[in-house]
mmCIF file of C-alpha atoms in Angstrom:
data_model
loop_
_atom_site.group_PDB
_atom_site.id
_atom_site.type_symbol
_atom_site.label_atom_id
_atom_site.label_comp_id
_atom_site.label_asym_id
_atom_site.label_seq_id
_atom_site.Cartn_x
_atom_site.Cartn_y
_atom_site.Cartn_z
ATOM 1 C CA UNK A 461 50.389 -5.566 47.612
ATOM 2 C CA UNK A 462 47.217 -6.706 49.369
ATOM 3 C CA UNK A 463 45.616 -7.664 46.066
ATOM 4 C CA UNK A 464 48.646 -9.803 45.191
ATOM 5 C CA UNK A 465 48.449 -11.465 48.624
ATOM 6 C CA UNK A 466 44.731 -12.154 48.194
ATOM 7 C CA UNK A 467 45.179 -13.668 44.708
ATOM 8 C CA UNK A 468 47.986 -15.958 45.863
ATOM 9 C CA UNK A 469 46.160 -17.110 48.991
ATOM 10 C CA UNK A 470 42.942 -17.696 47.073
ATOM 11 C CA UNK A 471 44.818 -20.163 44.866
ATOM 12 C CA UNK A 472 46.801 -21.728 47.733
ATOM 13 C CA UNK A 473 43.980 -22.107 50.266
ATOM 14 C CA UNK A 474 40.869 -22.592 48.131
ATOM 15 C CA UNK A 475 38.724 -20.969 50.857
ATOM 16 C CA UNK A 476 35.308 -22.318 51.783
ATOM 17 C CA UNK A 477 34.530 -19.080 53.666
ATOM 18 C CA UNK A 478 35.682 -15.531 54.257
ATOM 19 C CA UNK A 479 35.880 -14.850 57.982
ATOM 20 C CA UNK A 480 35.301 -11.311 59.274
ATOM 21 C CA UNK A 481 36.890 -10.788 62.667
ATOM 22 C CA UNK A 482 38.913 -8.411 64.860
ATOM 23 C CA UNK A 483 42.652 -8.747 65.345
ATOM 24 C CA UNK A 484 43.968 -7.000 68.466
ATOM 25 C CA UNK A 485 47.467 -5.745 69.226
ATOM 26 C CA UNK A 486 48.339 -5.140 72.924
ATOM 27 C CA UNK A 487 50.050 -1.774 73.452
ATOM 28 C CA UNK A 488 51.764 0.120 76.238
ATOM 29 C CA UNK A 489 51.016 3.841 76.386
ATOM 30 C CA UNK A 490 48.438 5.889 74.480
ATOM 31 C CA UNK A 491 50.331 7.260 71.474
ATOM 32 C CA UNK A 492 49.781 4.506 68.888
ATOM 33 C CA UNK A 493 46.988 5.338 66.415
ATOM 34 C CA UNK A 494 43.633 3.961 67.544
ATOM 35 C CA UNK A 495 44.898 2.584 70.860
ATOM 36 C CA UNK A 496 42.315 2.428 73.645
ATOM 37 C CA UNK A 497 41.276 0.318 76.617
ATOM 38 C CA UNK A 498 38.877 -2.389 75.419
ATOM 39 C CA UNK A 499 38.518 -6.158 75.201
ATOM 40 C CA UNK A 500 41.732 -7.540 73.735
ATOM 41 C CA UNK A 501 41.363 -10.939 72.096
ATOM 42 C CA UNK A 502 45.118 -11.523 72.150
ATOM 43 C CA UNK A 503 45.078 -11.318 75.969
ATOM 44 C CA UNK A 504 41.539 -12.518 76.671
ATOM 45 C CA UNK A 505 40.728 -9.511 78.838
ATOM 46 C CA UNK A 506 40.201 -5.735 78.745
ATOM 47 C CA UNK A 507 43.533 -4.047 78.035
ATOM 48 C CA UNK A 508 45.227 -1.229 76.162
ATOM 49 C CA UNK A 509 45.313 -2.278 72.498
ATOM 50 C CA UNK A 510 44.755 -1.450 68.853
ATOM 51 C CA UNK A 511 42.022 -3.271 66.941
ATOM 52 C CA UNK A 512 42.004 -4.097 63.237
ATOM 53 C CA UNK A 513 38.868 -5.519 61.597
ATOM 54 C CA UNK A 514 40.065 -8.053 59.044
ATOM 55 C CA UNK A 515 38.940 -10.534 56.405
ATOM 56 C CA UNK A 516 40.518 -14.000 56.336
ATOM 57 C CA UNK A 517 40.319 -16.642 53.624
ATOM 58 C CA UNK A 518 39.710 -19.878 55.495
ATOM 59 C CA UNK A 519 39.181 -23.630 55.414
ATOM 60 C CA UNK A 520 39.301 -26.183 58.235
ATOM 61 C CA UNK A 521 43.023 -26.563 57.552
ATOM 62 C CA UNK A 522 44.245 -23.042 56.773
ATOM 63 C CA UNK A 523 43.526 -19.343 57.248
ATOM 64 C CA UNK A 524 45.173 -16.142 56.069
ATOM 65 C CA UNK A 525 44.204 -12.470 56.544
ATOM 66 C CA UNK A 526 44.098 -10.730 53.153
ATOM 67 C CA UNK A 527 42.624 -7.316 54.020
ATOM 68 C CA UNK A 528 42.444 -5.232 57.189
ATOM 69 C CA UNK A 529 41.696 -1.749 58.522
ATOM 70 C CA UNK A 530 42.787 0.048 61.699
ATOM 71 C CA UNK A 531 39.769 0.984 63.816
ATOM 72 C CA UNK A 532 39.701 4.497 65.302
ATOM 73 C CA UNK A 533 37.394 4.812 68.357
ATOM 74 C CA UNK A 534 35.139 7.852 67.983
ATOM 75 C CA UNK A 535 35.508 9.620 71.346
ATOM 76 C CA UNK A 536 39.274 9.253 71.692
ATOM 77 C CA UNK A 537 40.491 9.436 68.070
ATOM 78 C CA UNK A 538 37.981 11.494 66.065
ATOM 79 C CA UNK A 539 37.951 15.219 66.848
ATOM 80 C CA UNK A 540 34.501 15.597 65.254
ATOM 81 C CA UNK A 541 32.990 12.999 67.602
ATOM 82 C CA UNK A 542 34.977 13.877 70.745
ATOM 83 C CA UNK A 543 33.067 15.009 73.870
ATOM 84 C CA UNK A 544 32.798 18.773 74.471
ATOM 85 C CA UNK A 545 36.083 20.232 75.623
ATOM 86 C CA UNK A 546 38.197 17.347 74.314
ATOM 87 C CA UNK A 547 38.254 18.126 70.583
ATOM 88 C CA UNK A 548 41.551 20.020 70.815
ATOM 89 C CA UNK A 549 43.175 17.242 72.859
ATOM 90 C CA UNK A 550 42.055 14.627 70.341
ATOM 91 C CA UNK A 551 43.204 16.784 67.416
ATOM 92 C CA UNK A 552 46.679 17.079 68.953
ATOM 93 C CA UNK A 553 46.761 13.344 69.601
ATOM 94 C CA UNK A 554 45.923 12.688 65.955
ATOM 95 C CA UNK A 555 48.606 15.140 64.813
ATOM 96 C CA UNK A 556 51.279 13.395 66.853
ATOM 97 C CA UNK A 557 50.189 10.019 65.482
ATOM 98 C CA UNK A 558 50.269 11.485 61.931
ATOM 99 C CA UNK A 559 46.691 10.514 61.128
ATOM 100 C CA UNK A 560 45.510 12.303 57.940
ATOM 101 C CA UNK A 561 42.688 14.822 58.412
ATOM 102 C CA UNK A 562 40.383 12.895 56.080
ATOM 103 C CA UNK A 563 40.662 9.687 58.136
ATOM 104 C CA UNK A 564 38.166 9.458 60.996
ATOM 105 C CA UNK A 565 35.980 7.066 62.933
ATOM 106 C CA UNK A 566 34.147 4.456 60.846
ATOM 107 C CA UNK A 567 31.939 1.755 62.372
ATOM 108 C CA UNK A 568 33.509 -1.705 62.326
ATOM 109 C CA UNK A 569 30.703 -3.216 60.274
ATOM 110 C CA UNK A 570 31.231 -0.535 57.605
ATOM 111 C CA UNK A 571 34.977 -1.224 57.538
ATOM 112 C CA UNK A 572 34.161 -4.912 57.031
ATOM 113 C CA UNK A 573 31.791 -4.149 54.152
ATOM 114 C CA UNK A 574 34.392 -1.843 52.570
ATOM 115 C CA UNK A 575 36.924 -4.681 52.677
ATOM 116 C CA UNK A 576 34.482 -7.158 51.146
ATOM 117 C CA UNK A 577 33.802 -4.673 48.340
ATOM 118 C CA UNK A 578 37.543 -4.190 47.821
ATOM 119 C CA UNK A 579 38.222 -7.927 47.632
ATOM 120 C CA UNK A 580 35.401 -8.336 45.122
ATOM 121 C CA UNK A 581 36.823 -5.464 43.061
ATOM 122 C CA UNK A 582 40.030 -7.534 42.812
ATOM 123 C CA UNK A 583 38.060 -10.320 41.134
ATOM 124 C CA UNK A 584 37.512 -12.558 44.169
ATOM 125 C CA UNK A 585 34.097 -13.992 45.028
ATOM 126 C CA UNK A 586 33.121 -14.905 48.621
ATOM 127 C CA UNK A 587 31.741 -18.470 48.849
ATOM 128 C CA UNK A 588 30.350 -17.600 52.294
ATOM 129 C CA UNK A 589 30.940 -14.836 54.834
ATOM 130 C CA UNK A 590 31.218 -15.905 58.473
ATOM 131 C CA UNK A 591 31.287 -13.547 61.460
ATOM 132 C CA UNK A 592 30.709 -13.716 65.189
ATOM 133 C CA UNK A 593 28.153 -11.771 67.203
ATOM 134 C CA UNK A 594 30.338 -8.654 67.177
ATOM 135 C CA UNK A 595 29.416 -8.161 63.529
ATOM 136 C CA UNK A 596 26.364 -10.372 63.078
ATOM 137 C CA UNK A 597 24.406 -8.477 65.724
ATOM 138 C CA UNK A 598 24.489 -5.337 63.568
ATOM 139 C CA UNK A 599 21.482 -5.261 61.243
ATOM 140 C CA UNK A 600 23.218 -2.814 58.892
ATOM 141 C CA UNK A 601 25.990 -5.366 58.315
ATOM 142 C CA UNK A 602 23.539 -8.162 57.517
ATOM 143 C CA UNK A 603 21.531 -5.875 55.268
ATOM 144 C CA UNK A 604 24.684 -4.881 53.337
ATOM 145 C CA UNK A 605 25.458 -8.563 52.729
ATOM 146 C CA UNK A 606 21.885 -9.176 51.554
ATOM 147 C CA UNK A 607 22.047 -6.216 49.179
ATOM 148 C CA UNK A 608 25.237 -7.639 47.633
ATOM 149 C CA UNK A 609 23.821 -11.149 47.333
ATOM 150 C CA UNK A 610 26.572 -12.550 49.594
ATOM 151 C CA UNK A 611 25.624 -15.732 51.512
ATOM 152 C CA UNK A 612 26.485 -15.555 55.195
ATOM 153 C CA UNK A 613 26.312 -17.282 58.576
ATOM 154 C CA UNK A 614 26.706 -14.876 61.493
ATOM 155 C CA UNK A 615 26.223 -15.003 65.234
ATOM 156 C CA UNK A 616 23.475 -13.057 67.007
ATOM 157 C CA UNK A 617 22.298 -12.885 70.614
ATOM 158 C CA UNK A 618 19.473 -15.236 71.542
ATOM 159 C CA UNK A 619 17.299 -12.279 72.595
ATOM 160 C CA UNK A 620 17.566 -10.594 69.185
ATOM 161 C CA UNK A 621 14.058 -9.916 67.905
ATOM 162 C CA UNK A 622 13.368 -11.091 64.341
ATOM 163 C CA UNK A 623 10.491 -11.855 61.975
ATOM 164 C CA UNK A 624 9.719 -15.233 60.371
ATOM 165 C CA UNK A 625 11.215 -15.766 56.905
ATOM 166 C CA UNK A 626 7.753 -15.702 55.300
ATOM 167 C CA UNK A 627 6.862 -12.304 56.795
ATOM 168 C CA UNK A 628 5.808 -9.674 54.230
ATOM 169 C CA UNK A 629 4.859 -6.018 54.408
ATOM 170 C CA UNK A 630 1.135 -5.493 53.790
ATOM 171 C CA UNK A 631 -1.256 -2.569 53.968
ATOM 172 C CA UNK A 632 -5.014 -2.624 54.656
ATOM 173 C CA UNK A 633 -7.344 -1.460 51.908
ATOM 174 C CA UNK A 634 -7.477 2.327 51.587
ATOM 175 C CA UNK A 635 -10.880 3.836 52.378
ATOM 176 C CA UNK A 636 -10.264 6.716 49.986
ATOM 177 C CA UNK A 637 -10.070 9.350 52.693
ATOM 178 C CA UNK A 638 -7.086 10.514 54.682
ATOM 179 C CA UNK A 639 -3.540 9.387 54.090
ATOM 180 C CA UNK A 640 -3.144 5.993 52.354
ATOM 181 C CA UNK A 641 -1.941 3.281 54.774
ATOM 182 C CA UNK A 642 1.756 2.461 54.631
ATOM 183 C CA UNK A 643 2.778 -1.192 54.117
ATOM 184 C CA UNK A 644 4.303 -2.703 57.257
ATOM 185 C CA UNK A 645 4.934 -6.089 58.820
ATOM 186 C CA UNK A 646 1.848 -7.473 60.536
ATOM 187 C CA UNK A 647 3.621 -10.504 61.995
ATOM 188 C CA UNK A 648 4.637 -10.453 65.645
ATOM 189 C CA UNK A 649 8.436 -10.228 66.111
ATOM 190 C CA UNK A 650 9.951 -13.064 68.135
ATOM 191 C CA UNK A 651 13.270 -13.560 69.960
ATOM 192 C CA UNK A 652 15.662 -15.740 67.952
ATOM 193 C CA UNK A 653 15.724 -18.344 70.707
ATOM 194 C CA UNK A 654 11.952 -18.836 70.588
ATOM 195 C CA UNK A 655 11.893 -18.981 66.790
ATOM 196 C CA UNK A 656 14.664 -21.599 66.709
ATOM 197 C CA UNK A 657 13.160 -23.753 69.449
ATOM 198 C CA UNK A 658 9.883 -23.925 67.539
ATOM 199 C CA UNK A 659 11.649 -26.386 65.265
ATOM 200 C CA UNK A 660 12.242 -28.690 68.227
ATOM 201 C CA UNK A 661 15.479 -29.327 70.097
ATOM 202 C CA UNK A 662 16.408 -32.134 67.724
ATOM 203 C CA UNK A 663 16.496 -29.587 64.905
ATOM 204 C CA UNK A 664 19.278 -27.637 66.643
ATOM 205 C CA UNK A 665 22.841 -28.088 65.437
ATOM 206 C CA UNK A 666 25.954 -26.994 67.314
#
């Protein structure tokens, strides 16, 4: 069903980007699978809600979600990751919500990558992946996109420490004694803000 939706929306929208984002569903009570108190985008504040990482096909004029996953917080919905003394409570909560034993906590960035892989397996090709700081801040997410050759533009905090694009791992010459030196970056890491401002304020684009 999702594949059919994705194929139809690909043709109808002609997306210029795939947007990775969270969709939140406000909830009363604590019985719905994955529900927890956290920032709820639908309400603009911290509230009881479910969260579903999703991928949307988008242009300036249209957007449609074509794949999504329900996020299960580790401490409150995964018996393996629950704090000591709460595993049995969490297990009972999962049983009542009818969550299969094999389904547990998965990091949001990994859910996003799984969805991108699934969409590509259906024959779709991302022109560009866009995500806010919630995903872009995670180096594992960016690395997964790089490994797949997917172009992306993601948000990061201004104090994120990075290396210049030209940085390369190097190793000093081995003297022949002791353990051979391991290649590593010799460049000094810089906060993103400083690296960007080196280009001058006129180079910045909102």
